[in-house]
Short mmCIF file of C-alpha atoms in Angstrom, two decimals:
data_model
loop_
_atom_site.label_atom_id
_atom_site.label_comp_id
_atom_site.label_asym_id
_atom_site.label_seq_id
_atom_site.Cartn_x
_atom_site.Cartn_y
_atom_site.Cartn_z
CA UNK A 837 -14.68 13.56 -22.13
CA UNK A 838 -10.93 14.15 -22.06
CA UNK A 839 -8.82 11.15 -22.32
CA UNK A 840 -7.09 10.98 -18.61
CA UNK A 841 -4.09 9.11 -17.76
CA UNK A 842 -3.70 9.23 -13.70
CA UNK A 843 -0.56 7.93 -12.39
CA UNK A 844 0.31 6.99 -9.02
CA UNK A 845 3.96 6.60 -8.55
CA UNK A 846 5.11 6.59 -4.57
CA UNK A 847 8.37 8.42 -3.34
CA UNK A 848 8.51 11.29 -5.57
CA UNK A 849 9.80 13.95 -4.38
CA UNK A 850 10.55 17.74 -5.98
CA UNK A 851 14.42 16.97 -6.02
CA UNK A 852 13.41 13.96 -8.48
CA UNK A 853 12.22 16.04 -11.45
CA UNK A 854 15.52 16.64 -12.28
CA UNK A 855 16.39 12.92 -12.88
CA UNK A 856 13.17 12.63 -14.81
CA UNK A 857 12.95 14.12 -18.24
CA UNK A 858 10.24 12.12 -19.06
CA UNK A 859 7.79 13.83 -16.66
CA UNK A 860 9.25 17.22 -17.96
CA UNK A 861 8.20 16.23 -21.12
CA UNK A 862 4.70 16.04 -19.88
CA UNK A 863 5.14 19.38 -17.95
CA UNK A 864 6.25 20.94 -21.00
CA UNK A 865 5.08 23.36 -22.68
CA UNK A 866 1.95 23.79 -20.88
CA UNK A 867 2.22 21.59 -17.78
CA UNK A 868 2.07 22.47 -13.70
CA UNK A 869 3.70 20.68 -10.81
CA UNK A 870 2.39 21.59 -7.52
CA UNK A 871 3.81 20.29 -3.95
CA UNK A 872 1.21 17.06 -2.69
CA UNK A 873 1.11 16.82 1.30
CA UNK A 874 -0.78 13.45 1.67
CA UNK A 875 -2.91 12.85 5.01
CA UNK A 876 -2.01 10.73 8.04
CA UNK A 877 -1.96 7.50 7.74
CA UNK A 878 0.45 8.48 4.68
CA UNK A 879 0.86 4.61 3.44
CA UNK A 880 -0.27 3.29 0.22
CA UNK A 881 -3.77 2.02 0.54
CA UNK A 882 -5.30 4.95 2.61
CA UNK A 883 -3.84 6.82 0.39
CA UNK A 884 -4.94 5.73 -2.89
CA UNK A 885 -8.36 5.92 -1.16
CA UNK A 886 -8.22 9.31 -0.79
CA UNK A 887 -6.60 10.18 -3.90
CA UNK A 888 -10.00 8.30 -5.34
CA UNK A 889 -12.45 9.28 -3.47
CA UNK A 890 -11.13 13.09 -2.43
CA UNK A 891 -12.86 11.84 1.06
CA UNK A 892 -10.39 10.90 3.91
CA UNK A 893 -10.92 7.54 6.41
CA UNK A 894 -13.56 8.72 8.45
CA UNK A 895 -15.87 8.49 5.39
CA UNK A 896 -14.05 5.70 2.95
CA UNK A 897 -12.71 3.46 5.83
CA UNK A 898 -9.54 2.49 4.66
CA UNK A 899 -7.55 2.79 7.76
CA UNK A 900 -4.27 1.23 7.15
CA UNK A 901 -2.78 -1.35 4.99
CA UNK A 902 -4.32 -4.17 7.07
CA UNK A 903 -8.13 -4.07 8.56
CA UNK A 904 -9.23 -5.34 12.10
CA UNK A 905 -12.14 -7.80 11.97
CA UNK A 906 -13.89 -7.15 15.34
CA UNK A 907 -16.18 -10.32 14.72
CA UNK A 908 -13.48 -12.38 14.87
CA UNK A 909 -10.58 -10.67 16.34
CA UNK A 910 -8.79 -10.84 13.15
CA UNK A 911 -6.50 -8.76 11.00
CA UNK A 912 -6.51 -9.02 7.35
CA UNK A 913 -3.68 -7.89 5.32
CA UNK A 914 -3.59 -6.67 1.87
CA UNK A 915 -6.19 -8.25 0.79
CA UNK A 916 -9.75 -6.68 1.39
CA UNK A 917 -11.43 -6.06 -1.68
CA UNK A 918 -13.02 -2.72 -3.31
CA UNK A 919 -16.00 -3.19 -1.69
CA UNK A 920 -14.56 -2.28 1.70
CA UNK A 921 -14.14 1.33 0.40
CA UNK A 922 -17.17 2.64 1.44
CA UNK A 923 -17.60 5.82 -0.56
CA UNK A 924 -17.56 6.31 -4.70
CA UNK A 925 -14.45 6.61 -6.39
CA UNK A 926 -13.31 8.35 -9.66
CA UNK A 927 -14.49 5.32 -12.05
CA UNK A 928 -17.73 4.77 -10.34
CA UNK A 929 -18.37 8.85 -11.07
CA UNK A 930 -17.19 8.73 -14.33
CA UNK A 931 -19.25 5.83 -15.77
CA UNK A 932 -22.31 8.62 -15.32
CA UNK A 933 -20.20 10.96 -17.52
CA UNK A 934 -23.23 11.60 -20.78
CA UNK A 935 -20.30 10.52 -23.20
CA UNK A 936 -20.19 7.14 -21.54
CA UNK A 937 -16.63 6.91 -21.22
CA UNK A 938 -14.53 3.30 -20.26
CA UNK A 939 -12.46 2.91 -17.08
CA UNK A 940 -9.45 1.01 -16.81
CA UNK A 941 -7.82 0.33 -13.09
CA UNK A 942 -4.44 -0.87 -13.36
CA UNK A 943 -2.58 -2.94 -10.18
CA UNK A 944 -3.82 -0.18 -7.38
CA UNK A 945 -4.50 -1.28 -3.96
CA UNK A 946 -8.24 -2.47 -3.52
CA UNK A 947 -8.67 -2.94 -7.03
CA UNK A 948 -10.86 -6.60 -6.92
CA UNK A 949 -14.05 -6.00 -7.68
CA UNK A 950 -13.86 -1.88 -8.26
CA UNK A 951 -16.75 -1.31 -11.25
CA UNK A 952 -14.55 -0.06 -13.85
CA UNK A 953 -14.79 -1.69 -17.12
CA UNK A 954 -11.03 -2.82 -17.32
CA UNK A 955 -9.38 -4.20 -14.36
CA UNK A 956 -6.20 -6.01 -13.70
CA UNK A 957 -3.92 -6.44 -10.29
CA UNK A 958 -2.12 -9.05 -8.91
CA UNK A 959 -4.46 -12.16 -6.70
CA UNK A 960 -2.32 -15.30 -6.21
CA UNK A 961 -4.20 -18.19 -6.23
CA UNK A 962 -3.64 -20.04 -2.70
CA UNK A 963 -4.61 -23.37 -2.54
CA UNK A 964 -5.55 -25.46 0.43
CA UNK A 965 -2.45 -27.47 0.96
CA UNK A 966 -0.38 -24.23 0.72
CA UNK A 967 1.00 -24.00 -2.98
CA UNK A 968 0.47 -20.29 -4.33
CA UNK A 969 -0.31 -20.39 -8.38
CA UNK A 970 0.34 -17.16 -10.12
CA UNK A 971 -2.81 -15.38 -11.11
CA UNK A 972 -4.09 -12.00 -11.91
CA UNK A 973 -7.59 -10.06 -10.85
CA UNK A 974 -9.31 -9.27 -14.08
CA UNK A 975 -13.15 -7.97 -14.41
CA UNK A 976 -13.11 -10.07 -17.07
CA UNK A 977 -10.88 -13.72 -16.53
CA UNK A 978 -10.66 -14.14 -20.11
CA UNK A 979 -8.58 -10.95 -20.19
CA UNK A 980 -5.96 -12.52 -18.00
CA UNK A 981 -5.60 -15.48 -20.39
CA UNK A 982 -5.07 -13.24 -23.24
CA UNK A 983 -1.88 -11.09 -20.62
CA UNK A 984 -0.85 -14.46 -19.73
CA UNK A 985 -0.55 -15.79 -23.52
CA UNK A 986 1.16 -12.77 -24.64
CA UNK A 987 3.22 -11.57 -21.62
CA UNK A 988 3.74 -14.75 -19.83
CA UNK A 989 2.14 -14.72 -15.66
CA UNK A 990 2.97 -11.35 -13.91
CA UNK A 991 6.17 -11.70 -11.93
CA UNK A 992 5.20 -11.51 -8.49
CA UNK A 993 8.02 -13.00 -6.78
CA UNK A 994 9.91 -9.69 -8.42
CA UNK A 995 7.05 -7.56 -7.17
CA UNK A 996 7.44 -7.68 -3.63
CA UNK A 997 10.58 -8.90 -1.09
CA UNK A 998 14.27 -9.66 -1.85
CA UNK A 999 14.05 -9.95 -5.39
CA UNK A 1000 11.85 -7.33 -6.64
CA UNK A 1001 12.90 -5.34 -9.70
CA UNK A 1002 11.69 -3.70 -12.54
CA UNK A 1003 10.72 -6.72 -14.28
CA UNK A 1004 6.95 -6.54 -12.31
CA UNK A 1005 6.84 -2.91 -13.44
CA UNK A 1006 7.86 -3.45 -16.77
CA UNK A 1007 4.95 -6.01 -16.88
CA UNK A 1008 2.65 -3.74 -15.24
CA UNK A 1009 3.32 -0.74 -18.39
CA UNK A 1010 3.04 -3.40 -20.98
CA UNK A 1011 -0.18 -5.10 -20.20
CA UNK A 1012 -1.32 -1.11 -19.60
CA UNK A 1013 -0.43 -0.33 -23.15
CA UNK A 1014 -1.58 -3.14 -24.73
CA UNK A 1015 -4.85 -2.29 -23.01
CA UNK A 1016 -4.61 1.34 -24.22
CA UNK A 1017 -3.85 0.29 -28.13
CA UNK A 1018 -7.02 -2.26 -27.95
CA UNK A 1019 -9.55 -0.57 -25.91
CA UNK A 1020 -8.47 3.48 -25.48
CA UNK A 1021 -10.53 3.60 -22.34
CA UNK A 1022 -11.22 7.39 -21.59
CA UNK A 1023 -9.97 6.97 -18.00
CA UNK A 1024 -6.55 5.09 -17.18
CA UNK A 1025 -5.50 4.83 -13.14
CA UNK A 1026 -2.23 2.90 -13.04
CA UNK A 1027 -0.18 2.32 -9.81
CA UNK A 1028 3.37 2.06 -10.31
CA UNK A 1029 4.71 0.61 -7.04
CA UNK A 1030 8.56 -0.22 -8.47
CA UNK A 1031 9.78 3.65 -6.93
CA UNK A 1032 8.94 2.52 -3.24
CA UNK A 1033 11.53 -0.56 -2.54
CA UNK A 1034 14.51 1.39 -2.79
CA UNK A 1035 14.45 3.72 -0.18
CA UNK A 1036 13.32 1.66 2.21
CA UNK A 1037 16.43 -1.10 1.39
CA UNK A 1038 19.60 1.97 1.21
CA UNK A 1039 18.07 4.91 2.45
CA UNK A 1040 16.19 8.09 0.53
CA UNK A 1041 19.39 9.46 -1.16
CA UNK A 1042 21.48 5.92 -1.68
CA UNK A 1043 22.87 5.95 -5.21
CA UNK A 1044 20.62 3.12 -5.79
CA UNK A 1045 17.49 5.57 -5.58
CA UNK A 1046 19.58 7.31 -8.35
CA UNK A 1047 19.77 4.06 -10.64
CA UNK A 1048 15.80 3.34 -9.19
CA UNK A 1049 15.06 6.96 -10.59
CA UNK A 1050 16.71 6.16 -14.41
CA UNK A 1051 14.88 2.97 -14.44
CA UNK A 1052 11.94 4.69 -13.85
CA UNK A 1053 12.74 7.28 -16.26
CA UNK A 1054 13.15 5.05 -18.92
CA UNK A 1055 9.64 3.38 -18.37
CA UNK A 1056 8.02 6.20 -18.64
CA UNK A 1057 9.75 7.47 -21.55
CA UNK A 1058 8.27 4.35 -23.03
CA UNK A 1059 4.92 4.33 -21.68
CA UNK A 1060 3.96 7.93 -22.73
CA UNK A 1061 5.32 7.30 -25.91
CA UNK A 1062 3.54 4.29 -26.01
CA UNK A 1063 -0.11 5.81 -25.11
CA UNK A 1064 0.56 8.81 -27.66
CA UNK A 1065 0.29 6.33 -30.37
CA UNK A 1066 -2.67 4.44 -28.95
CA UNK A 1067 -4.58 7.55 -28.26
CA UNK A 1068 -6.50 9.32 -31.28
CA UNK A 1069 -7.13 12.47 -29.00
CA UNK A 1070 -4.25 14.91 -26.76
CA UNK A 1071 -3.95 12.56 -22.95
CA UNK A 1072 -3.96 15.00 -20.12
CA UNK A 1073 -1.71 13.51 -17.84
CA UNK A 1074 -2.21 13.55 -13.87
CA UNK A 1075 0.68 12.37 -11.82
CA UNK A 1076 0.60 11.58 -8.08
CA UNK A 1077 3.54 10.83 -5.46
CA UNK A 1078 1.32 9.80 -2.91
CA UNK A 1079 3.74 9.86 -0.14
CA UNK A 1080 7.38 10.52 1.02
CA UNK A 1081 10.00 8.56 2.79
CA UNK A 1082 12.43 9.62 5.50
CA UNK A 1083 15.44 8.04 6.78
CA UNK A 1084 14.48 6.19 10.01
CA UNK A 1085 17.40 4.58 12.61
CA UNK A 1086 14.64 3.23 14.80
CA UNK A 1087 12.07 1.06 15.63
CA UNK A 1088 9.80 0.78 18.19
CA UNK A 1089 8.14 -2.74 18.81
CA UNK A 1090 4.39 -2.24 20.11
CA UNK A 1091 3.08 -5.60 20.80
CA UNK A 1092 6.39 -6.30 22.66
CA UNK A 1093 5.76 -3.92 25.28
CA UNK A 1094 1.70 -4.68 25.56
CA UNK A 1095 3.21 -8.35 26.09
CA UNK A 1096 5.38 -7.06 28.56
CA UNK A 1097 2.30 -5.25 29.93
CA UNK A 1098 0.72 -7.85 30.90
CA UNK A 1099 -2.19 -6.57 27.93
CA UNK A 1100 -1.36 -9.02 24.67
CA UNK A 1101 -0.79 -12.66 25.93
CA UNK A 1102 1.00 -15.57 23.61
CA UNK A 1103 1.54 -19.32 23.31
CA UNK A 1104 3.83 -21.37 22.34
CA UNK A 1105 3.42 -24.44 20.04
CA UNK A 1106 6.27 -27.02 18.63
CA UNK A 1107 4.61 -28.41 15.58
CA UNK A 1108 4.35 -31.82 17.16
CA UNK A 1109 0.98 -32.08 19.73
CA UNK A 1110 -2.14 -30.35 18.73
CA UNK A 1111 -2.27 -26.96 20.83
CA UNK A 1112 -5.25 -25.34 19.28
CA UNK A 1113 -5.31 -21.48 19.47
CA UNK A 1114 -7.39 -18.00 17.61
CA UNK A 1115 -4.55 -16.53 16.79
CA UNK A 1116 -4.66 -12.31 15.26
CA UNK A 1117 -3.96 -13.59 11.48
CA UNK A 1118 -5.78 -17.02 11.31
CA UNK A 1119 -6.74 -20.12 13.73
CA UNK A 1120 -4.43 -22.84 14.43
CA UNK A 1121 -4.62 -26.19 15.30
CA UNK A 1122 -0.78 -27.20 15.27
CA UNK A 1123 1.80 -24.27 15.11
CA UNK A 1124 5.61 -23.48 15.85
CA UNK A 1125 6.79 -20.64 17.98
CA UNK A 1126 4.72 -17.79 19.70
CA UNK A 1127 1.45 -16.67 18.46
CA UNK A 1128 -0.64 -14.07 20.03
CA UNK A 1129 -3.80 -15.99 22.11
CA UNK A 1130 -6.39 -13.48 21.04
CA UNK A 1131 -9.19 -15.48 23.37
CA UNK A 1132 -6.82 -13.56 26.72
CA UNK A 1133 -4.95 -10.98 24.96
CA UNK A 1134 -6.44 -7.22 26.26
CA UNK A 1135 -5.18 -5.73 23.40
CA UNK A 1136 -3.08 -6.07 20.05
CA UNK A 1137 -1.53 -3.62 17.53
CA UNK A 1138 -1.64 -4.02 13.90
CA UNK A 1139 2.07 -2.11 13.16
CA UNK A 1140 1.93 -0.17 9.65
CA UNK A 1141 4.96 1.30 8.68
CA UNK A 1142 5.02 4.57 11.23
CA UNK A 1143 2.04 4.09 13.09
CA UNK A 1144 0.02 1.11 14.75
CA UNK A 1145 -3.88 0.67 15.60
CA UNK A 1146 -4.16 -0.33 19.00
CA UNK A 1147 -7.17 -2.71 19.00
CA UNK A 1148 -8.69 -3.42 22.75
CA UNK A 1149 -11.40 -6.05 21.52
CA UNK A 1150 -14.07 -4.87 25.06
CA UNK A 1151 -13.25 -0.85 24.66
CA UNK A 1152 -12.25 -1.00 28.18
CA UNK A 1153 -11.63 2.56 29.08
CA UNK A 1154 -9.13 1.41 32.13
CA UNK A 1155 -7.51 -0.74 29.53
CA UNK A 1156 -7.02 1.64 26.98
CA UNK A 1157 -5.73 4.07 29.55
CA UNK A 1158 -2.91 1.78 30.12
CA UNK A 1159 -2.54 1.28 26.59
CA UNK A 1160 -1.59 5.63 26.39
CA UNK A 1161 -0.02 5.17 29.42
CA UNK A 1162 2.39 3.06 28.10
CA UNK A 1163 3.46 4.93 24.96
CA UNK A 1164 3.60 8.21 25.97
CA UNK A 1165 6.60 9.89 26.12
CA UNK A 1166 8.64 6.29 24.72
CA UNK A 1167 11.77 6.73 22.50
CA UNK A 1168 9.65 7.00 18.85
CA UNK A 1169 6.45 7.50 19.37
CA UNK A 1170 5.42 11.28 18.35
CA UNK A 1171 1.87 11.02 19.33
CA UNK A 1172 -0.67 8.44 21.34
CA UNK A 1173 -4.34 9.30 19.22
CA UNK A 1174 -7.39 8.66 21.25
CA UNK A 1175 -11.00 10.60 20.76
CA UNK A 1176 -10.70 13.75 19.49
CA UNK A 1177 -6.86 13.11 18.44
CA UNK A 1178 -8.02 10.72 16.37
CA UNK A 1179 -10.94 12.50 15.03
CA UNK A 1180 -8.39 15.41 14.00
CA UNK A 1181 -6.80 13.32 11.59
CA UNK A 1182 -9.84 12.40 9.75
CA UNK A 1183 -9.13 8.81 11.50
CA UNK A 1184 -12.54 7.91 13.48
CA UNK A 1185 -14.09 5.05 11.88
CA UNK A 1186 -15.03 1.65 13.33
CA UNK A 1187 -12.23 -0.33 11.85
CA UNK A 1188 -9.28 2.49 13.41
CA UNK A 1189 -7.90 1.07 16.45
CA UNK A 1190 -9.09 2.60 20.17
CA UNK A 1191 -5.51 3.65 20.33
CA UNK A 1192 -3.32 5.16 16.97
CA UNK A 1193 0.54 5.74 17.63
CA UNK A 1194 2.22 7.61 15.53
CA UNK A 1195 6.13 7.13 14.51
CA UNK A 1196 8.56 10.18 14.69
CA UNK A 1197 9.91 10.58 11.65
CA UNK A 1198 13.56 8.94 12.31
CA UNK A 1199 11.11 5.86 13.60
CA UNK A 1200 9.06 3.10 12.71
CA UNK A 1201 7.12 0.67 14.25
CA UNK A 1202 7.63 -3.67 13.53
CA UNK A 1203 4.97 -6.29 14.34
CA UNK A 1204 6.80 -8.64 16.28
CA UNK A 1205 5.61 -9.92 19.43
CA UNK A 1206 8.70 -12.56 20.83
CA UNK A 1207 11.03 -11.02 23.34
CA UNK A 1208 13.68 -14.36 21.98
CA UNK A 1209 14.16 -14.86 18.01
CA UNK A 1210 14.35 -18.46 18.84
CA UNK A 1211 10.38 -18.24 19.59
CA UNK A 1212 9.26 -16.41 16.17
CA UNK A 1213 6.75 -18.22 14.21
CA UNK A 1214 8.33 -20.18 10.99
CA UNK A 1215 6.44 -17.84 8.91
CA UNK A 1216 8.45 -14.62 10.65
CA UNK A 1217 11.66 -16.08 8.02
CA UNK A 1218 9.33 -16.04 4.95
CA UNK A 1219 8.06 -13.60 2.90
CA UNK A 1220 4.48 -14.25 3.86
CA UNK A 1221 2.97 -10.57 3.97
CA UNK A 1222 -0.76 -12.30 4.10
CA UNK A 1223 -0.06 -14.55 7.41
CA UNK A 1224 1.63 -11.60 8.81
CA UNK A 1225 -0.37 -9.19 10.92
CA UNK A 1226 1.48 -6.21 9.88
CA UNK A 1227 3.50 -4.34 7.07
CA UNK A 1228 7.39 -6.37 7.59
CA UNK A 1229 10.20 -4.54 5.31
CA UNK A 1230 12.19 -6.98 6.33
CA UNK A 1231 10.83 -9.22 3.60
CA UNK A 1232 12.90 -7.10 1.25
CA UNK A 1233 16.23 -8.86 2.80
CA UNK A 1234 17.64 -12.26 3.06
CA UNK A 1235 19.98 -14.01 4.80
CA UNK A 1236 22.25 -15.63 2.05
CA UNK A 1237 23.53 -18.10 4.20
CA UNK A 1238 20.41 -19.21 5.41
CA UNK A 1239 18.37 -18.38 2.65
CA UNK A 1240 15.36 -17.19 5.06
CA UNK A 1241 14.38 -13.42 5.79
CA UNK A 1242 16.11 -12.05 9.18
CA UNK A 1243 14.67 -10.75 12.27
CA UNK A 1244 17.21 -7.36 12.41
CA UNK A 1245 15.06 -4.47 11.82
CA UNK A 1246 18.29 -2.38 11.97
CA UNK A 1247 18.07 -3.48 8.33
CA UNK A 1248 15.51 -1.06 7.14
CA UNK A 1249 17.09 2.53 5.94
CA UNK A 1250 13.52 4.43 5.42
CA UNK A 1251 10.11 4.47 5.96
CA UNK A 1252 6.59 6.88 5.72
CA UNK A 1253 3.36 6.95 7.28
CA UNK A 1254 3.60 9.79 10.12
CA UNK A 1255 2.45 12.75 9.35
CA UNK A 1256 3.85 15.16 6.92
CA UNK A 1257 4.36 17.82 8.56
CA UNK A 1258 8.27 18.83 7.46
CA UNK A 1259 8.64 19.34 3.29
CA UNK A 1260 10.94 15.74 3.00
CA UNK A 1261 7.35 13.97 3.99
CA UNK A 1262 5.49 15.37 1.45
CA UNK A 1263 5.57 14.45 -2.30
CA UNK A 1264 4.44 16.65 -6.04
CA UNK A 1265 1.46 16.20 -8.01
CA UNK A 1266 1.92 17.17 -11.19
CA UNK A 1267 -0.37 17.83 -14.93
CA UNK A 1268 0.27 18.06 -18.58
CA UNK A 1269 -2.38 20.92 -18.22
CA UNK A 1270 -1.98 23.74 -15.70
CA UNK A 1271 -5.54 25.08 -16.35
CA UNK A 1272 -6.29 21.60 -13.95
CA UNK A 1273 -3.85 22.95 -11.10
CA UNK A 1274 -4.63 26.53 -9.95
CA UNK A 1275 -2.48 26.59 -6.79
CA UNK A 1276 0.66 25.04 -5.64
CA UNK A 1277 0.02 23.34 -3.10
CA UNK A 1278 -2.94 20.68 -2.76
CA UNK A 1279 -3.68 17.88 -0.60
CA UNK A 1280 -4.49 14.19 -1.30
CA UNK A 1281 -7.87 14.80 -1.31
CA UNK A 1282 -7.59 17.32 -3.94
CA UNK A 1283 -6.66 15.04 -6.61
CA UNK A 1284 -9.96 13.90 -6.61
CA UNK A 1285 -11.53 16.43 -7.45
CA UNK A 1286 -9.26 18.20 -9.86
CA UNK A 1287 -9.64 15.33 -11.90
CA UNK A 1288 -13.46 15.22 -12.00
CA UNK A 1289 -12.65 18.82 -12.90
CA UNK A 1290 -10.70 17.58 -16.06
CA UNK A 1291 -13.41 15.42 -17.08
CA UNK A 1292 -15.26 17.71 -19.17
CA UNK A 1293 -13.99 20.11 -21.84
#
C-alpha cells in the first residue's frame, strides 16, 4: 500500500494557492488540484463524514455539529463519539488492505473510539463539581502520557474562542510527526482546524486571513518536510478544504420566533429557590436566566452555523405546518426543508430535524432563545460550546471590560453551511499525484473513494 497523507484543512479556497507555496510544492511536478463543492449541511462534522465514508447523512447520520436525542429531548454538542457514524470509514476499509497497513486519525471530528490503530483528539476531562482538566483521546492512554511528557497538555484554551492561535495547531503537527518518525503508519488523516477562526472573526478577505494564510504556510512547509524524512517510501498527498465561508451581515434567531410563536416555551430561574426543569442541553435543578422547558415546548431548533433542525418532539403535522409557516419567506432564510426537500439533500435520517432551514448566504442563524439579554443563562457569557445547544461564534470575542463573551451577533464577519451553490461556497481538493484526480471537479463524497483508489499500486 501507498503511504497516504490526507489532510483536511477548512476555508481553502482557489485564490489561496497563491499564498501557499507549500501546497505547490506538493502539486509540483506531478500534482492536480481540482475545485471540491461539499454537500449541504457544509459544516465540519457532516462533512468530514462524508469525506470518510464517500456516503452522505442519509446513510452515515451525521446531521449537524450537534445531535437531537429524541429519548430524552436532548441535544448533544460536539461530543458524540465514532460510533454514531453509522457507515465504514476509510481506516475501517483499509485495515482489510492484504499488506496490513496502520491507521493514524489525528484531532478530526468524531474521532473517540474510530478503530484505527493511532488515535489522538482533544476530550477534556470534566469533573463533577465543574473543573475541566486538560486531556487528550488516545486509542491507547499511555500514548497521551508520552505527548504530554514531551509536548506539554494540548492547548485547548488556544484551540477554540477568544484566544485561539496557532499554538493548538502547532501542537496538533508536532505530536503528528512525532507519530510519523516512530510508527510510519501507512494511512495519516489529520484535521487542521487553525484556517477556520479567521474568517469568521474579520471577514473572508480581512488582512488577517492573509497573516492566517502565512501561518499556515509555514506549518506546512514544516510538516511535509517533516514526514519526508520520517517516511522510507514517496507520501502521496491528498488535501481537502472541506468547506467555504462567505461574508454574512445577518442573523436570523429561530428559537426566538418559535418562542414568540407560542411553539418553544421557557422559564426563568434566579439561582436562589430550587425551580427544577428538562431543559434542551441538560436537567436542572437550580438555574439563572431563561432555559427552554422542553416538558411544554412544541418545538426547538438546534442553530448550526447557516441552517437549523427544527425538532417537533410528537411529529405533529399541524405543528410542523406552523413551524414552515413561520419561516417562509423571512429576511434569511433561503429554504424551509420538509419531506422530499429534505430527502433531496441527502438529509432524511432519524436524527435530522422535521423541519431544516437553510441560511442565505449573507445569513446565519444564532441559538438564542431570550427576547431581553438581561434573561440569558450565565453560561450564554462563557465559552461553554458543550452546555450550549448550538454552534455560538460569538465565543471567539470578548468583552475586555467585562471579561465575559457578548451577546452582539453583529460581531460575526462570516460563516458556511448553506449550500454551495455560487463558486465562493465551494473549496479545492488537491493531490501530489494527478493519476488519483481524473476530473476537475469532484464532490465531498468523492474523496472517499479516490483515496481507496490510491490505496493500491
Amino acid at each position: 500500500m501507498r503511504n497516504i497523507v490526507f489532510l483536511s484543512i477548512p476555508a481553502l479556497r482557489e485564490k489561496d494557492l497563491s499564498k501557499l507555496p507549500a501546497l505547490q510544492k506538493i502539486l509540483a511536478p506531478k500534482g492536480s488540484v481540482a475545485t471540491l463543492t461539499p454537500s449541504f449541511p457544509c459544516v465540519t462534522c457532516p462533512v468530514q463524514a462524508n469525506l470518510t465514508t464517500g456516503a452522505l447523512p442519509r446513510e452515515h447520520g451525521i446531521v449537524a455539529n450537534g445531535l437531537w436525542r429524541p429519548e430524552d429531548k436532548k441535544v448533544e454538542m460536539w461530543t458524540f463519539t465514532n460510533e454514531s457514524v453509522e457507515t465504514s470509514q476509510l481506516w475501517d476499509l483499509i485495515y482489510h488492505h492484504p499488506d496490513a497497513p496502520h491507521s493514524a486519525v489525528w484531532f478530526p471530528l468524531q474521532a473517540v473510539e474510530c478503530s484505527a490503530e493511532f488515535v489522538c483528539t482533544h476530550k477534556p476531562i470534566h469533573h463533577p463539581d465543574g473543573r475541566e482538566e486538560l486531556w487528550c483521546y488516545t486509542r491507547y492512554p499511555e500514548m497521551y502520557r508520552e505527548l504530554l511528557g514531551e509536548f506539554g497538555h494540548f492547548p485547548l484554551m488556544n484551540y477554540w474562542g477568544p484566544m485561539a492561535n496557532i499554538k493548538s495547531a502547532n501542537w496538533v503537527l508536532d505530536t503528528a510527526a512525532w507519530l510519523a518518525r516512530r510508527e510510519e503508519p501507512q494511512f495519516f488523516y489529520i484535521y487542521l482546524a487553525y484556517p477556520d477562526y479567521a474568517p469568521q472573526r474579520f471577514g473572508v478577505d480581512s488582512p488577517q486571513v492573509d497573516t492566517m494564510l502565512s501561518e499556515l504556510n509555514n506549518l506546512l512547509e514544516s510538516l511535509i518536510q517533516r514526514f519526508s524524512e520520517a517516511y522510507d517510501r514517496e507520501i502521496t498527498w491528498f488535501i481537502a478544504g472541506e468547506y467555504a465561508m462567505t461574508n454574512v451581515d445577518h442573523t436570523l434567531f429561530p428559537n426566538r420566533l418559535l418562542r414568540e410563536a407560542g411553539l418553544l416555551r421557557v422559564r426563568e430561574g434566579d439561582a436562589q429557590k430550587p425551580t427544577p426543569i428538562r431543559s434542551v442541553a441538560r436537567d436542572y435543578d437550580v438555574f439563572e436566566g431563561e432555559l427552554p422547558d422542553m416538558d411544554e415546548s412544541a418545538a426547538f431548533a438546534l442553530c448550526d452555523h447557516q441552517f437549523a433542525h427544527v425538532f417537533v418532539p410528537d411529529h405533529d403535522p399541524a405543528t410542523i405546518q406552523r413551524v414552515v409557516d413561520l419561516f417562509e419567506g423571512r429576511e434569511g432564510v433561503d429554504e424551509v426543508l420538509v419531506g422530499d426537500g429534505i430527502a433531496r439533500y441527502g438529509l432524511e435520517h432519524a436524527r435530522t430535524g422535521d423541519v431544516v432551514l437553510v441560511s442565505t448566504p449573507n445569513s446565519w442563524m444564532q441559538y438564542y432563545w431570550w427576547l431581553e439579554d438581561s434573561k440569558a443563562p450565565p453560561f450564554a457569557h462563557r465559552v461553554d460550546i458543550h452546555q450550549k445547544p448550538g454552534y455560538d461564534p460569538c465565543e471567539q470575542f470578548i468583552d475586555p471590560q467585562t471579561h465575559s463573551i457578548p451577546l452582539d451577533a453583529t460581531l460575526v464577519r462570516a460563516s458556511h453551511g448553506a449550500p454551495a451553490r455560487d463558486s465562493s461556497q465551494k473549496t479545492i481538493f488537491l493531490t501530489s499525484h494527478a493519476e488519483f484526480l481524473p476530473c476537475g471537479e469532484i464532490r465531498d463524497t468523492d474523496v472517499f473513494h479516490l483515496i481507496m483508489n490510491s490505496t493500491r499500486y
